[in-house]
């Protein structure tokens, strides 16, 4: 999977780094700057439009029943952030139901990556929901162990 997204040298470095990681916390620390996280409140009519605009992962990949309702958690290109926020009238709100992970990485590649267990687990492990956080961390631990 990653070899199609990375060059040979980068893929080799990634494999070497993953073999050396001892703990899930080490992986999370290395990936903490993959996106800037913003939380918003949104009108429920904006939610379906928002889901169509962002690259979202599927928590069912982790065995979590996705009772998303009015919740959205996804990646958006940094260049699109202001337009998305203004066009959907999103309001900054630390307790809001919309989490946008703003990235400068190519959004089409991000769409491919969010379809993996790894990114689903990374996002879950940084959730404010303790249940999701535990599921994400367990999955990351299993993925790291299977890689070694």
CSV table of N, CA and C in Angstrom, one decimal:
chain,number,residue,atom,x,y,z
A,1,UNK,N,0.8,-1.2,0.0
A,1,UNK,CA,0.0,0.0,0.0
A,1,UNK,C,0.9,1.3,0.0
A,2,UNK,N,1.8,1.4,1.0
A,2,UNK,CA,2.6,2.6,1.1
A,2,UNK,C,3.6,2.7,0.0
A,3,UNK,N,4.0,1.6,-0.6
A,3,UNK,CA,5.0,1.7,-1.6
A,3,UNK,C,4.4,2.4,-2.9
A,4,UNK,N,3.1,2.4,-3.0
A,4,UNK,CA,2.5,3.1,-4.2
A,4,UNK,C,2.4,4.6,-3.9
A,5,UNK,N,2.5,5.0,-2.6
A,5,UNK,CA,2.3,6.3,-2.2
A,5,UNK,C,3.7,7.0,-2.0
A,6,UNK,N,4.7,6.2,-1.7
A,6,UNK,CA,6.0,6.7,-1.4
A,6,UNK,C,7.0,6.2,-2.4
A,7,UNK,N,8.1,6.9,-2.5
A,7,UNK,CA,9.2,6.5,-3.3
A,7,UNK,C,9.9,5.3,-2.6
A,8,UNK,N,10.8,4.7,-3.3
A,8,UNK,CA,11.5,3.5,-2.7
A,8,UNK,C,12.3,3.9,-1.5
A,9,UNK,N,13.0,5.0,-1.5
A,9,UNK,CA,13.8,5.4,-0.4
A,9,UNK,C,12.9,5.7,0.8
A,10,UNK,N,11.8,6.5,0.6
A,10,UNK,CA,10.9,6.8,1.7
A,10,UNK,C,10.3,5.6,2.3
A,11,UNK,N,9.9,4.6,1.5
A,11,UNK,CA,9.3,3.4,1.9
A,11,UNK,C,10.2,2.6,2.8
A,12,UNK,N,11.5,2.5,2.4
A,12,UNK,CA,12.5,1.8,3.1
A,12,UNK,C,12.7,2.5,4.5
A,13,UNK,N,12.8,3.8,4.5
A,13,UNK,CA,13.0,4.5,5.8
A,13,UNK,C,11.8,4.3,6.7
A,14,UNK,N,10.6,4.3,6.1
A,14,UNK,CA,9.4,4.1,6.9
A,14,UNK,C,9.4,2.7,7.5
A,15,UNK,N,9.7,1.6,6.7
A,15,UNK,CA,9.8,0.3,7.3
A,15,UNK,C,10.8,0.2,8.4
A,16,UNK,N,12.0,0.8,8.2
A,16,UNK,CA,13.0,0.8,9.3
A,16,UNK,C,12.5,1.5,10.6
A,17,UNK,N,11.9,2.6,10.4
A,17,UNK,CA,11.4,3.3,11.6
A,17,UNK,C,10.3,2.6,12.3
A,18,UNK,N,9.4,1.9,11.6
A,18,UNK,CA,8.3,1.2,12.2
A,18,UNK,C,8.9,0.0,13.0
A,19,UNK,N,9.9,-0.6,12.5
A,19,UNK,CA,10.5,-1.8,13.2
A,19,UNK,C,11.1,-1.3,14.5
A,20,UNK,N,11.6,-0.1,14.6
A,20,UNK,CA,12.3,0.4,15.8
A,20,UNK,C,11.3,1.0,16.8
A,21,UNK,N,10.1,1.2,16.4
A,21,UNK,CA,9.1,1.8,17.4
A,21,UNK,C,8.8,0.7,18.5
A,22,UNK,N,8.9,1.1,19.7
A,22,UNK,CA,8.6,0.2,20.8
A,22,UNK,C,7.1,0.3,21.3
A,23,UNK,N,6.6,1.5,21.3
A,23,UNK,CA,5.3,1.8,21.9
A,23,UNK,C,4.4,2.5,20.9
A,24,UNK,N,3.1,2.4,21.1
A,24,UNK,CA,2.1,3.2,20.4
A,24,UNK,C,2.3,4.7,20.6
A,25,UNK,N,2.7,5.1,21.8
A,25,UNK,CA,2.9,6.5,22.1
A,25,UNK,C,4.0,7.0,21.2
A,26,UNK,N,5.0,6.2,20.9
A,26,UNK,CA,6.1,6.7,20.0
A,26,UNK,C,5.6,7.0,18.6
A,27,UNK,N,4.7,6.1,18.1
A,27,UNK,CA,4.1,6.3,16.8
A,27,UNK,C,3.3,7.6,16.8
A,28,UNK,N,2.4,7.7,17.9
A,28,UNK,CA,1.5,8.9,18.0
A,28,UNK,C,2.4,10.2,18.1
A,29,UNK,N,3.5,10.2,18.8
A,29,UNK,CA,4.3,11.3,18.9
A,29,UNK,C,4.9,11.7,17.5
A,30,UNK,N,5.3,10.7,16.8
A,30,UNK,CA,5.9,11.0,15.5
A,30,UNK,C,4.9,11.5,14.5
A,31,UNK,N,3.6,11.2,14.7
A,31,UNK,CA,2.6,11.6,13.7
A,31,UNK,C,1.7,12.7,14.2
A,32,UNK,N,2.0,13.3,15.3
A,32,UNK,CA,1.2,14.3,15.9
A,32,UNK,C,1.0,15.5,15.1
A,33,UNK,N,1.9,15.8,14.2
A,33,UNK,CA,1.8,17.0,13.3
A,33,UNK,C,1.3,16.7,11.9
A,34,UNK,N,0.6,15.5,11.7
A,34,UNK,CA,0.2,15.1,10.4
A,34,UNK,C,-1.0,16.0,9.9
A,35,UNK,N,-1.7,16.7,10.8
A,35,UNK,CA,-2.8,17.6,10.5
A,35,UNK,C,-3.0,18.5,11.7
A,36,UNK,N,-3.5,19.7,11.4
A,36,UNK,CA,-4.0,20.6,12.4
A,36,UNK,C,-5.5,20.3,12.7
A,37,UNK,N,-5.8,20.1,13.9
A,37,UNK,CA,-7.2,19.6,14.2
A,37,UNK,C,-8.0,20.8,14.7
A,38,UNK,N,-9.2,21.0,14.1
A,38,UNK,CA,-10.1,22.1,14.5
A,38,UNK,C,-11.5,21.5,14.7
A,39,UNK,N,-12.2,22.0,15.7
A,39,UNK,CA,-13.5,21.5,16.1
A,39,UNK,C,-14.5,22.6,15.9
A,40,UNK,N,-15.6,22.2,15.3
A,40,UNK,CA,-16.7,23.1,15.0
A,40,UNK,C,-18.1,22.6,15.3
A,41,UNK,N,-19.0,23.5,15.5
A,41,UNK,CA,-20.4,23.2,15.5
A,41,UNK,C,-21.0,23.4,14.1
A,42,UNK,N,-21.9,22.6,13.7
A,42,UNK,CA,-22.5,22.8,12.4
A,42,UNK,C,-24.0,22.5,12.5
A,43,UNK,N,-24.7,23.2,11.6
A,43,UNK,CA,-26.2,23.0,11.5
A,43,UNK,C,-26.3,21.6,10.9
A,44,UNK,N,-27.3,20.8,11.4
A,44,UNK,CA,-27.5,19.5,10.9
A,44,UNK,C,-27.7,19.4,9.4
A,45,UNK,N,-28.2,20.4,8.7
A,45,UNK,CA,-28.4,20.4,7.3
A,45,UNK,C,-27.0,20.5,6.6
A,46,UNK,N,-26.0,21.0,7.2
A,46,UNK,CA,-24.7,21.1,6.6
A,46,UNK,C,-23.9,19.8,6.7
A,47,UNK,N,-24.3,18.9,7.6
A,47,UNK,CA,-23.5,17.6,7.8
A,47,UNK,C,-23.4,16.8,6.5
A,48,UNK,N,-24.5,16.5,5.8
A,48,UNK,CA,-24.3,15.6,4.6
A,48,UNK,C,-23.4,16.3,3.6
A,49,UNK,N,-23.5,17.6,3.4
A,49,UNK,CA,-22.6,18.3,2.4
A,49,UNK,C,-21.2,18.2,2.9
A,50,UNK,N,-21.0,18.4,4.2
A,50,UNK,CA,-19.6,18.3,4.7
A,50,UNK,C,-19.0,17.0,4.6
A,51,UNK,N,-19.8,15.9,4.8
A,51,UNK,CA,-19.3,14.6,4.6
A,51,UNK,C,-18.8,14.3,3.2
A,52,UNK,N,-19.5,14.9,2.2
A,52,UNK,CA,-19.1,14.8,0.8
A,52,UNK,C,-17.8,15.5,0.5
A,53,UNK,N,-17.5,16.5,1.3
A,53,UNK,CA,-16.3,17.4,1.0
A,53,UNK,C,-15.0,16.9,1.6
A,54,UNK,N,-15.1,16.2,2.7
A,54,UNK,CA,-13.9,15.8,3.5
A,54,UNK,C,-13.6,14.3,3.3
A,55,UNK,N,-12.4,14.0,3.5
A,55,UNK,CA,-11.9,12.6,3.4
A,55,UNK,C,-12.1,12.0,4.8
A,56,UNK,N,-13.1,11.1,5.0
A,56,UNK,CA,-13.4,10.6,6.3
A,56,UNK,C,-13.0,9.1,6.3
A,57,UNK,N,-12.6,8.6,7.5
A,57,UNK,CA,-12.4,7.2,7.7
A,57,UNK,C,-13.6,6.5,8.1
A,58,UNK,N,-13.6,5.2,8.1
A,58,UNK,CA,-14.7,4.4,8.4
A,58,UNK,C,-14.3,3.6,9.7
A,59,UNK,N,-14.9,4.0,10.8
A,59,UNK,CA,-14.6,3.3,12.1
A,59,UNK,C,-15.0,1.9,12.1
A,60,UNK,N,-15.9,1.5,11.2
A,60,UNK,CA,-16.3,0.1,11.2
A,60,UNK,C,-15.1,-0.8,10.9
A,61,UNK,N,-14.1,-0.2,10.3
A,61,UNK,CA,-12.8,-1.0,10.0
A,61,UNK,C,-12.2,-1.5,11.3
A,62,UNK,N,-12.5,-0.7,12.4
A,62,UNK,CA,-12.0,-1.1,13.7
A,62,UNK,C,-13.0,-1.9,14.6
A,63,UNK,N,-14.1,-2.2,14.0
A,63,UNK,CA,-15.1,-2.9,14.7
A,63,UNK,C,-16.0,-2.0,15.5
A,64,UNK,N,-16.0,-0.7,15.3
A,64,UNK,CA,-16.8,0.2,16.0
A,64,UNK,C,-18.0,0.5,15.2
A,65,UNK,N,-19.2,0.3,15.8
A,65,UNK,CA,-20.4,0.7,15.1
A,65,UNK,C,-20.5,2.2,14.9
A,66,UNK,N,-20.6,2.6,13.7
A,66,UNK,CA,-20.6,4.0,13.3
A,66,UNK,C,-21.9,4.6,13.5
A,67,UNK,N,-22.1,5.2,14.7
A,67,UNK,CA,-23.4,5.9,15.0
A,67,UNK,C,-23.1,7.4,14.9
A,68,UNK,N,-22.6,7.8,13.8
A,68,UNK,CA,-22.1,9.1,13.6
A,68,UNK,C,-23.2,10.2,13.8
A,69,UNK,N,-24.4,9.9,13.3
A,69,UNK,CA,-25.5,10.9,13.4
A,69,UNK,C,-25.0,12.2,12.8
A,70,UNK,N,-24.9,13.2,13.7
A,70,UNK,CA,-24.5,14.6,13.2
A,70,UNK,C,-23.0,14.8,13.4
A,71,UNK,N,-22.2,13.8,13.7
A,71,UNK,CA,-20.8,13.9,13.9
A,71,UNK,C,-20.1,13.7,12.5
A,72,UNK,N,-19.0,14.5,12.3
A,72,UNK,CA,-18.2,14.4,11.2
A,72,UNK,C,-16.7,14.5,11.6
A,73,UNK,N,-15.9,13.6,11.2
A,73,UNK,CA,-14.5,13.7,11.5
A,73,UNK,C,-13.7,13.3,10.2
A,74,UNK,N,-13.0,14.3,9.7
A,74,UNK,CA,-12.4,14.1,8.4
A,74,UNK,C,-11.3,15.1,8.1
A,75,UNK,N,-10.6,14.7,7.0
A,75,UNK,CA,-9.5,15.5,6.5
A,75,UNK,C,-9.9,16.5,5.4
A,76,UNK,N,-9.4,17.7,5.4
A,76,UNK,CA,-9.6,18.7,4.4
A,76,UNK,C,-8.3,19.3,4.1
A,77,UNK,N,-8.2,19.7,2.8
A,77,UNK,CA,-6.9,20.3,2.3
A,77,UNK,C,-6.9,21.7,2.9
A,78,UNK,N,-5.7,22.1,3.3
A,78,UNK,CA,-5.5,23.5,3.9
A,78,UNK,C,-6.0,24.6,3.0
A,79,UNK,N,-5.8,24.4,1.7
A,79,UNK,CA,-6.2,25.4,0.7
A,79,UNK,C,-7.8,25.5,0.6
A,80,UNK,N,-8.5,24.5,1.1
A,80,UNK,CA,-10.0,24.5,1.1
A,80,UNK,C,-10.6,24.8,2.4
A,81,UNK,N,-9.9,24.9,3.4
A,81,UNK,CA,-10.4,25.0,4.8
A,81,UNK,C,-11.3,26.3,4.9
A,82,UNK,N,-10.8,27.4,4.5
A,82,UNK,CA,-11.6,28.6,4.7
A,82,UNK,C,-12.9,28.6,3.9
A,83,UNK,N,-12.9,28.0,2.7
A,83,UNK,CA,-14.1,27.9,1.9
A,83,UNK,C,-15.1,27.0,2.5
A,84,UNK,N,-14.6,25.9,3.0
A,84,UNK,CA,-15.5,24.9,3.7
A,84,UNK,C,-16.2,25.5,4.9
A,85,UNK,N,-15.4,26.1,5.7
A,85,UNK,CA,-15.9,26.7,6.9
A,85,UNK,C,-16.9,27.8,6.6
A,86,UNK,N,-16.6,28.7,5.7
A,86,UNK,CA,-17.5,29.8,5.4
A,86,UNK,C,-18.8,29.4,4.7
A,87,UNK,N,-18.6,28.5,3.7
A,87,UNK,CA,-19.8,28.1,2.9
A,87,UNK,C,-20.8,27.2,3.7
A,88,UNK,N,-20.3,26.5,4.7
A,88,UNK,CA,-21.2,25.7,5.5
A,88,UNK,C,-21.5,26.3,6.9
A,89,UNK,N,-21.1,27.6,7.1
A,89,UNK,CA,-21.3,28.3,8.3
A,89,UNK,C,-20.9,27.6,9.5
A,90,UNK,N,-19.7,26.9,9.5
A,90,UNK,CA,-19.2,26.2,10.7
A,90,UNK,C,-18.8,27.3,11.7
A,91,UNK,N,-19.0,27.0,13.0
A,91,UNK,CA,-18.6,27.8,14.1
A,91,UNK,C,-17.6,27.1,15.0
A,92,UNK,N,-16.5,27.8,15.2
A,92,UNK,CA,-15.5,27.1,16.2
A,92,UNK,C,-16.2,26.8,17.5
A,93,UNK,N,-16.0,25.6,17.9
A,93,UNK,CA,-16.6,25.1,19.2
A,93,UNK,C,-15.8,23.9,19.7
A,94,UNK,N,-15.1,24.0,20.8
A,94,UNK,CA,-14.3,22.9,21.3
A,94,UNK,C,-15.1,21.6,21.6
A,95,UNK,N,-16.4,21.8,21.8
A,95,UNK,CA,-17.3,20.6,22.1
A,95,UNK,C,-18.1,20.3,20.9
A,96,UNK,N,-17.8,20.9,19.7
A,96,UNK,CA,-18.6,20.7,18.5
A,96,UNK,C,-18.6,19.3,18.0
A,97,UNK,N,-19.5,19.0,17.1
A,97,UNK,CA,-19.6,17.7,16.5
A,97,UNK,C,-18.8,17.5,15.2
A,98,UNK,N,-18.1,18.5,14.8
A,98,UNK,CA,-17.3,18.4,13.5
A,98,UNK,C,-15.9,18.6,13.9
A,99,UNK,N,-15.1,17.6,13.5
A,99,UNK,CA,-13.6,17.6,13.6
A,99,UNK,C,-13.0,17.7,12.2
A,100,UNK,N,-12.3,18.7,11.9
A,100,UNK,CA,-11.7,18.8,10.6
A,100,UNK,C,-10.2,18.8,10.9
A,101,UNK,N,-9.5,17.8,10.2
A,101,UNK,CA,-8.1,17.6,10.3
A,101,UNK,C,-7.5,18.2,9.0
A,102,UNK,N,-6.9,19.4,9.2
A,102,UNK,CA,-6.4,20.2,8.1
A,102,UNK,C,-5.0,19.7,7.7
A,103,UNK,N,-4.8,19.4,6.4
A,103,UNK,CA,-3.5,18.9,6.0
A,103,UNK,C,-3.0,19.6,4.7
A,104,UNK,N,-1.7,19.6,4.6
A,104,UNK,CA,-1.1,20.2,3.4
A,104,UNK,C,-0.7,19.0,2.4
A,105,UNK,N,-0.9,17.8,2.9
A,105,UNK,CA,-0.6,16.6,2.1
A,105,UNK,C,-1.6,16.6,1.0
A,106,UNK,N,-1.2,16.0,-0.2
A,106,UNK,CA,-2.1,15.9,-1.3
A,106,UNK,C,-3.4,15.2,-0.9
A,107,UNK,N,-4.5,15.8,-1.0
A,107,UNK,CA,-5.8,15.3,-0.5
A,107,UNK,C,-6.2,14.0,-1.2
A,108,UNK,N,-5.9,13.8,-2.4
A,108,UNK,CA,-6.2,12.6,-3.1
A,108,UNK,C,-5.4,11.4,-2.5
A,109,UNK,N,-4.2,11.6,-2.1
A,109,UNK,CA,-3.5,10.6,-1.3
A,109,UNK,C,-4.1,10.4,0.0
A,110,UNK,N,-4.5,11.5,0.7
A,110,UNK,CA,-5.1,11.3,2.0
A,110,UNK,C,-6.4,10.5,1.9
A,111,UNK,N,-7.1,10.7,0.8
A,111,UNK,CA,-8.4,9.8,0.6
A,111,UNK,C,-8.0,8.3,0.5
A,112,UNK,N,-6.9,8.0,-0.1
A,112,UNK,CA,-6.4,6.6,-0.1
A,112,UNK,C,-6.0,6.1,1.2
A,113,UNK,N,-5.3,7.0,2.0
A,113,UNK,CA,-4.8,6.6,3.3
A,113,UNK,C,-5.9,6.4,4.3
A,114,UNK,N,-7.0,7.3,4.3
A,114,UNK,CA,-8.0,7.1,5.3
A,114,UNK,C,-8.8,5.9,5.1
A,115,UNK,N,-8.6,5.2,4.0
A,115,UNK,CA,-9.3,3.9,3.7
A,115,UNK,C,-8.5,2.7,4.4
A,116,UNK,N,-7.5,3.0,5.2
A,116,UNK,CA,-6.7,2.0,5.8
A,116,UNK,C,-7.0,1.9,7.3
A,117,UNK,N,-6.8,0.7,7.9
A,117,UNK,CA,-6.9,0.5,9.3
A,117,UNK,C,-6.0,1.4,10.1
A,118,UNK,N,-4.8,1.7,9.6
A,118,UNK,CA,-3.9,2.5,10.3
A,118,UNK,C,-4.4,3.9,10.5
A,119,UNK,N,-4.9,4.6,9.5
A,119,UNK,CA,-5.3,6.0,9.7
A,119,UNK,C,-6.6,6.0,10.6
A,120,UNK,N,-7.5,5.0,10.4
A,120,UNK,CA,-8.7,4.9,11.2
A,120,UNK,C,-8.2,4.8,12.7
A,121,UNK,N,-7.2,3.9,13.0
A,121,UNK,CA,-6.8,3.7,14.3
A,121,UNK,C,-6.1,5.0,14.9
A,122,UNK,N,-5.3,5.7,14.0
A,122,UNK,CA,-4.6,6.9,14.5
A,122,UNK,C,-5.6,7.9,14.9
A,123,UNK,N,-6.7,8.1,14.0
A,123,UNK,CA,-7.7,9.1,14.4
A,123,UNK,C,-8.5,8.7,15.6
A,124,UNK,N,-8.8,7.5,15.7
A,124,UNK,CA,-9.5,7.0,16.9
A,124,UNK,C,-8.7,7.2,18.2
A,125,UNK,N,-7.4,6.9,18.1
A,125,UNK,CA,-6.6,7.0,19.3
A,125,UNK,C,-6.4,8.4,19.8
A,126,UNK,N,-6.7,9.4,19.0
A,126,UNK,CA,-6.6,10.8,19.4
A,126,UNK,C,-8.0,11.4,19.7
A,127,UNK,N,-9.0,10.5,19.7
A,127,UNK,CA,-10.4,11.0,20.0
A,127,UNK,C,-10.5,11.4,21.4
A,128,UNK,N,-11.5,12.2,21.7
A,128,UNK,CA,-11.8,12.6,23.1
A,128,UNK,C,-12.7,11.5,23.7
A,129,UNK,N,-13.2,10.6,22.9
A,129,UNK,CA,-14.1,9.5,23.4
A,129,UNK,C,-13.2,8.4,23.9
A,130,UNK,N,-13.2,8.1,25.2
A,130,UNK,CA,-12.3,7.1,25.8
A,130,UNK,C,-12.5,5.7,25.1
A,131,UNK,N,-13.7,5.3,24.7
A,131,UNK,CA,-13.9,4.1,24.0
A,131,UNK,C,-13.2,4.0,22.7
A,132,UNK,N,-13.3,5.1,21.9
A,132,UNK,CA,-12.6,5.1,20.6
A,132,UNK,C,-11.1,5.2,20.8
A,133,UNK,N,-10.7,5.9,21.8
A,133,UNK,CA,-9.3,6.0,22.1
A,133,UNK,C,-8.7,4.7,22.4
A,134,UNK,N,-9.4,3.9,23.2
A,134,UNK,CA,-8.9,2.6,23.6
A,134,UNK,C,-8.8,1.6,22.4
A,135,UNK,N,-9.9,1.7,21.6
A,135,UNK,CA,-10.0,0.8,20.4
A,135,UNK,C,-8.8,1.2,19.4
A,136,UNK,N,-8.6,2.5,19.2
A,136,UNK,CA,-7.6,3.0,18.3
A,136,UNK,C,-6.2,2.5,18.8
A,137,UNK,N,-5.9,2.7,20.1
A,137,UNK,CA,-4.6,2.3,20.6
A,137,UNK,C,-4.4,0.8,20.5
A,138,UNK,N,-5.4,0.0,20.8
A,138,UNK,CA,-5.3,-1.5,20.7
A,138,UNK,C,-5.0,-1.8,19.2
A,139,UNK,N,-5.7,-1.2,18.3
A,139,UNK,CA,-5.5,-1.5,16.9
A,139,UNK,C,-4.1,-1.1,16.5
A,140,UNK,N,-3.6,0.0,16.9
A,140,UNK,CA,-2.2,0.5,16.6
A,140,UNK,C,-1.2,-0.5,17.1
A,141,UNK,N,-1.4,-0.9,18.4
A,141,UNK,CA,-0.5,-1.9,19.0
A,141,UNK,C,-0.5,-3.2,18.2
A,142,UNK,N,-1.6,-3.7,17.8
A,142,UNK,CA,-1.7,-4.9,17.0
A,142,UNK,C,-1.0,-4.7,15.6
A,143,UNK,N,-1.2,-3.6,15.0
A,143,UNK,CA,-0.6,-3.3,13.7
A,143,UNK,C,1.0,-3.2,13.8
A,144,UNK,N,1.4,-2.5,14.9
A,144,UNK,CA,2.9,-2.5,15.1
A,144,UNK,C,3.5,-3.8,15.4
A,145,UNK,N,2.8,-4.6,16.2
A,145,UNK,CA,3.3,-6.0,16.5
A,145,UNK,C,3.3,-6.9,15.2
A,146,UNK,N,2.3,-6.8,14.4
A,146,UNK,CA,2.3,-7.6,13.2
A,146,UNK,C,3.3,-7.2,12.2
A,147,UNK,N,3.7,-5.9,12.3
A,147,UNK,CA,4.7,-5.4,11.3
A,147,UNK,C,6.1,-5.9,11.7
A,148,UNK,N,6.4,-6.1,13.0
A,148,UNK,CA,7.7,-6.6,13.4
A,148,UNK,C,7.8,-8.0,13.0
